[in-house]
Amino acid sequence: MKKSWKELCSRYKGLTVMAIYCVVYLAAFYYLEHRNISYHVIHFGIDAYIPFCEYFIVPYLLWFAYVALAVVYFGIKDQEEGNKLIAFLIAGMTIFLVVSAVFPNGLHLRPKTFARDNIFVDMVKKLYMIDTSTNVIPSIHVYNSIAVMIAVWRTKLLEKHKVIKSGMMLLGISIICSTVLLKQHSMLDVLVAFILAALIYTVCYREEVATRTSVSRTKAKLKY
C-alpha cells in the first residue's frame, strides 16, 4: 500500500503539491478569518447599483466542485496543462493570503433584510453565518474561476467537446457574477482578481506570451 501511494504521488506530483498546499492554505485562511483585528472597508461606487439576487447562491456554491474537479481532471488527464493550472492557483492564493495578512479588509454590503423568503435565501443566510465578510480582496472565487476557464480554453482534451467546454465557461462566468450579486464581494475585489490573473498569466504561461509577442512583432515588421 505504501509503495502504491508513493507511486501515485510520484506520478501525479502536481496533485500532490496541490493537496499539501490546500492544507497549509486552509490553516492560514482560518487564522486570518478569526483574527480579532480592525479592517479596512472595501467599497466601490458601482456596488450600490448592483442588485442582490439569491438565486446565484447555486453557482457560488458550485465553485468548490468546479475548481476541485478541474484540478483533478487536468492533473490526471493533461498534466502539462494541469501543472500550469496548479501553479496559477497557488501563486494567486498565496498572494491573497499575503494581502489579507498585511492589509486586513472587509465589506459592509450584505443585506440585513430580504425581500423574499425561499430556499435560496435560506442558503444565503447560512453562507453568511459560515463565511465572514472579511479578507475579500482579491476575490479568490473570481481568481480561481478565471484560472479554470483558462485551462478549459487551452486544453486539447475538450476540443471535440464544445458543449462541455461552453458549459464550463458559462459556469465560470456565473460564479464570477455570483460574487457581487450575493454581496459577497465588491466590484473592486473582482477587478483586482482580474488584474492579478492577468499578471500571473504572464508568468505561468510566459512561453506562450513570449511566442505571441514574437509573432506579433514579426507580422508588424513584414507589413513595413
GROMACS .gro file of C-alpha atoms in nm:
model
  224
    1MET     CA    1   0.000   0.000   0.000
    2LYS     CA    2   0.282   0.240   0.093
    3LYS     CA    3   0.453   0.167  -0.234
    4SER     CA    4   0.138   0.232  -0.433
    5TRP     CA    5   0.086   0.567  -0.257
    6LYS     CA    6   0.444   0.665  -0.332
    7GLU     CA    7   0.396   0.569  -0.695
    8LEU     CA    8   0.078   0.776  -0.718
    9CYS     CA    9   0.244   1.077  -0.555
   10SER     CA   10   0.539   1.045  -0.789
   11ARG     CA   11   0.319   1.003  -1.093
   12TYR     CA   12   0.092   1.295  -1.007
   13LYS     CA   13   0.333   1.538  -0.847
   14GLY     CA   14   0.121   1.839  -0.930
   15LEU     CA   15  -0.182   1.700  -0.748
   16THR     CA   16   0.035   1.601  -0.453
   17VAL     CA   17   0.174   1.953  -0.426
   18MET     CA   18  -0.176   2.099  -0.453
   19ALA     CA   19  -0.311   1.868  -0.182
   20ILE     CA   20  -0.033   1.969   0.059
   21TYR     CA   21  -0.075   2.335  -0.028
   22CYS     CA   22  -0.451   2.322   0.038
   23VAL     CA   23  -0.386   2.208   0.394
   24VAL     CA   24  -0.144   2.497   0.450
   25TYR     CA   25  -0.376   2.744   0.279
   26LEU     CA   26  -0.683   2.644   0.481
   27ALA     CA   27  -0.488   2.670   0.806
   28ALA     CA   28  -0.360   3.017   0.715
   29PHE     CA   29  -0.704   3.129   0.594
   30TYR     CA   30  -0.869   3.005   0.915
   31TYR     CA   31  -0.621   3.207   1.120
   32LEU     CA   32  -0.677   3.522   0.914
   33GLU     CA   33  -1.056   3.484   0.931
   34HIS     CA   34  -1.056   3.457   1.310
   35ARG     CA   35  -0.812   3.736   1.395
   36ASN     CA   36  -0.955   3.997   1.627
   37ILE     CA   37  -0.836   4.300   1.434
   38SER     CA   38  -0.981   4.612   1.274
   39TYR     CA   39  -1.002   4.611   0.896
   40HIS     CA   40  -1.023   4.849   0.602
   41VAL     CA   41  -1.371   4.865   0.448
   42ILE     CA   42  -1.371   4.787   0.076
   43HIS     CA   43  -1.622   4.986  -0.127
   44PHE     CA   44  -1.665   5.078  -0.490
   45GLY     CA   45  -1.922   5.326  -0.619
   46ILE     CA   46  -2.088   5.080  -0.856
   47ASP     CA   47  -2.159   4.838  -0.569
   48ALA     CA   48  -2.469   5.037  -0.473
   49TYR     CA   49  -2.623   4.979  -0.815
   50ILE     CA   50  -2.573   4.602  -0.823
   51PRO     CA   51  -2.890   4.421  -0.710
   52PHE     CA   52  -2.897   4.129  -0.470
   53CYS     CA   53  -3.006   3.801  -0.630
   54GLU     CA   54  -3.028   3.495  -0.406
   55TYR     CA   55  -3.052   3.251  -0.697
   56PHE     CA   56  -2.683   3.297  -0.766
   57ILE     CA   57  -2.609   3.102  -0.450
   58VAL     CA   58  -2.619   2.794  -0.675
   59PRO     CA   59  -2.319   2.881  -0.898
   60TYR     CA   60  -2.143   3.035  -0.598
   61LEU     CA   61  -2.151   2.703  -0.413
   62LEU     CA   62  -2.074   2.505  -0.728
   63TRP     CA   63  -1.740   2.688  -0.733
   64PHE     CA   64  -1.594   2.441  -0.485
   65ALA     CA   65  -1.662   2.143  -0.712
   66TYR     CA   66  -1.578   2.348  -1.021
   67VAL     CA   67  -1.222   2.418  -0.908
   68ALA     CA   68  -1.157   2.085  -0.734
   69LEU     CA   69  -1.278   1.869  -1.023
   70ALA     CA   70  -1.090   2.080  -1.278
   71VAL     CA   71  -0.765   2.041  -1.084
   72VAL     CA   72  -0.809   1.664  -1.053
   73TYR     CA   73  -0.921   1.623  -1.415
   74PHE     CA   74  -0.635   1.820  -1.566
   75GLY     CA   75  -0.388   1.685  -1.313
   76ILE     CA   76  -0.462   1.333  -1.435
   77LYS     CA   77  -0.563   1.372  -1.799
   78ASP     CA   78  -0.347   1.664  -1.910
   79GLN     CA   79  -0.058   1.704  -1.670
   80GLU     CA   80   0.114   1.979  -1.867
   81GLU     CA   81  -0.196   2.195  -1.851
   82GLY     CA   82  -0.280   2.070  -1.503
   83ASN     CA   83   0.058   2.171  -1.360
   84LYS     CA   84   0.022   2.519  -1.506
   85LEU     CA   85  -0.326   2.546  -1.358
   86ILE     CA   86  -0.195   2.437  -1.019
   87ALA     CA   87   0.094   2.686  -1.035
   88PHE     CA   88  -0.154   2.958  -1.135
   89LEU     CA   89  -0.382   2.876  -0.841
   90ILE     CA   90  -0.104   2.852  -0.583
   91ALA     CA   91   0.053   3.181  -0.692
   92GLY     CA   92  -0.273   3.375  -0.668
   93MET     CA   93  -0.391   3.214  -0.346
   94THR     CA   94  -0.056   3.285  -0.181
   95ILE     CA   95  -0.069   3.650  -0.285
   96PHE     CA   96  -0.423   3.664  -0.146
   97LEU     CA   97  -0.300   3.538   0.192
   98VAL     CA   98  -0.020   3.794   0.197
   99VAL     CA   99  -0.259   4.079   0.110
  100SER     CA  100  -0.504   3.965   0.378
  101ALA     CA  101  -0.224   3.946   0.636
  102VAL     CA  102  -0.078   4.294   0.573
  103PHE     CA  103  -0.399   4.469   0.464
  104PRO     CA  104  -0.694   4.338   0.669
  105ASN     CA  105  -1.010   4.417   0.474
  106GLY     CA  106  -1.382   4.357   0.475
  107LEU     CA  107  -1.723   4.459   0.341
  108HIS     CA  108  -2.046   4.618   0.462
  109LEU     CA  109  -2.253   4.518   0.161
  110ARG     CA  110  -2.461   4.227   0.289
  111PRO     CA  111  -2.836   4.296   0.312
  112LYS     CA  112  -2.986   4.295   0.661
  113THR     CA  113  -3.333   4.205   0.537
  114PHE     CA  114  -3.454   4.007   0.237
  115ALA     CA  115  -3.743   4.089   0.004
  116ARG     CA  116  -3.831   3.721  -0.038
  117ASP     CA  117  -3.834   3.409   0.173
  118ASN     CA  118  -3.732   3.093  -0.010
  119ILE     CA  119  -3.481   2.810  -0.001
  120PHE     CA  120  -3.221   3.016  -0.184
  121VAL     CA  121  -3.243   3.297   0.071
  122ASP     CA  122  -3.206   3.036   0.346
  123MET     CA  123  -2.890   2.909   0.176
  124VAL     CA  124  -2.753   3.264   0.157
  125LYS     CA  125  -2.824   3.318   0.527
  126LYS     CA  126  -2.631   3.001   0.612
  127LEU     CA  127  -2.345   3.114   0.390
  128TYR     CA  128  -2.334   3.448   0.570
  129MET     CA  129  -2.319   3.265   0.905
  130ILE     CA  130  -2.034   3.038   0.796
  131ASP     CA  131  -1.828   3.280   0.587
  132THR     CA  132  -1.733   3.617   0.730
  133SER     CA  133  -1.729   3.934   0.519
  134THR     CA  134  -1.357   3.988   0.578
  135ASN     CA  135  -1.050   3.911   0.366
  136VAL     CA  136  -1.221   3.971   0.034
  137ILE     CA  137  -0.963   4.132  -0.196
  138PRO     CA  138  -0.877   3.994  -0.442
  139SER     CA  139  -1.173   3.760  -0.477
  140ILE     CA  140  -1.045   3.402  -0.478
  141HIS     CA  141  -1.380   3.287  -0.617
  142VAL     CA  142  -1.316   3.509  -0.919
  143TYR     CA  143  -0.943   3.443  -0.950
  144ASN     CA  144  -0.973   3.063  -0.933
  145SER     CA  145  -1.266   3.064  -1.176
  146ILE     CA  146  -1.054   3.258  -1.424
  147ALA     CA  147  -0.774   3.003  -1.377
  148VAL     CA  148  -1.007   2.713  -1.455
  149MET     CA  149  -1.155   2.890  -1.758
  150ILE     CA  150  -0.805   2.949  -1.896
  151ALA     CA  151  -0.724   2.580  -1.857
  152VAL     CA  152  -1.056   2.478  -2.015
  153TRP     CA  153  -0.999   2.714  -2.307
  154ARG     CA  154  -0.641   2.597  -2.367
  155THR     CA  155  -0.663   2.219  -2.325
  156LYS     CA  156  -0.681   1.995  -2.630
  157LEU     CA  157  -0.886   1.742  -2.435
  158LEU     CA  158  -1.204   1.942  -2.483
  159GLU     CA  159  -1.156   2.046  -2.845
  160LYS     CA  160  -1.422   1.798  -2.960
  161HIS     CA  161  -1.646   1.854  -2.660
  162LYS     CA  162  -1.778   2.201  -2.732
  163VAL     CA  163  -2.089   2.158  -2.515
  164ILE     CA  164  -1.882   2.070  -2.208
  165LYS     CA  165  -1.633   2.345  -2.285
  166SER     CA  166  -1.909   2.604  -2.328
  167GLY     CA  167  -2.083   2.483  -2.012
  168MET     CA  168  -1.763   2.517  -1.810
  169MET     CA  169  -1.706   2.868  -1.942
  170LEU     CA  170  -2.065   2.972  -1.868
  171LEU     CA  171  -2.046   2.829  -1.517
  172GLY     CA  172  -1.722   3.020  -1.459
  173ILE     CA  173  -1.887   3.345  -1.570
  174SER     CA  174  -2.190   3.270  -1.349
  175ILE     CA  175  -1.962   3.215  -1.049
  176ILE     CA  176  -1.788   3.547  -1.110
  177CYS     CA  177  -2.124   3.725  -1.132
  178SER     CA  178  -2.246   3.550  -0.817
  179THR     CA  179  -1.975   3.710  -0.604
  180VAL     CA  180  -2.126   4.057  -0.644
  181LEU     CA  181  -2.491   3.957  -0.683
  182LEU     CA  182  -2.478   3.782  -0.344
  183LYS     CA  183  -2.298   4.083  -0.194
  184GLN     CA  184  -2.006   3.860  -0.101
  185HIS     CA  185  -1.764   4.087  -0.285
  186SER     CA  186  -1.725   4.439  -0.410
  187MET     CA  187  -1.664   4.508  -0.777
  188LEU     CA  188  -1.319   4.625  -0.666
  189ASP     CA  189  -1.245   4.270  -0.544
  190VAL     CA  190  -1.346   4.138  -0.886
  191LEU     CA  191  -1.136   4.390  -1.079
  192VAL     CA  192  -0.828   4.324  -0.866
  193ALA     CA  193  -0.875   3.949  -0.920
  194PHE     CA  194  -0.878   4.004  -1.298
  195ILE     CA  195  -0.566   4.221  -1.281
  196LEU     CA  196  -0.387   3.965  -1.065
  197ALA     CA  197  -0.490   3.685  -1.303
  198ALA     CA  198  -0.352   3.881  -1.598
  199LEU     CA  199  -0.019   3.933  -1.420
  200ILE     CA  200   0.013   3.571  -1.307
  201TYR     CA  201  -0.079   3.454  -1.658
  202THR     CA  202   0.230   3.623  -1.798
  203VAL     CA  203   0.440   3.421  -1.552
  204CYS     CA  204   0.275   3.078  -1.564
  205TYR     CA  205   0.224   3.092  -1.940
  206ARG     CA  206   0.529   3.301  -2.024
  207GLU     CA  207   0.634   3.076  -2.314
  208GLU     CA  208   0.301   3.130  -2.489
  209VAL     CA  209   0.309   3.503  -2.413
  210ALA     CA  210   0.665   3.530  -2.549
  211THR     CA  211   0.569   3.337  -2.863
  212ARG     CA  212   0.266   3.556  -2.933
  213THR     CA  213   0.474   3.870  -2.877
  214SER     CA  214   0.740   3.744  -3.117
  215VAL     CA  215   0.481   3.656  -3.382
  216SER     CA  216   0.315   3.996  -3.347
  217ARG     CA  217   0.648   4.175  -3.391
  218THR     CA  218   0.732   3.964  -3.695
  219LYS     CA  219   0.397   4.044  -3.856
  220ALA     CA  220   0.446   4.412  -3.783
  221LYS     CA  221   0.789   4.408  -3.950
  222LEU     CA  222   0.653   4.228  -4.255
  223LYS     CA  223   0.387   4.497  -4.301
  224TYR     CA  224   0.660   4.755  -4.337
   0.00000   0.00000   0.00000
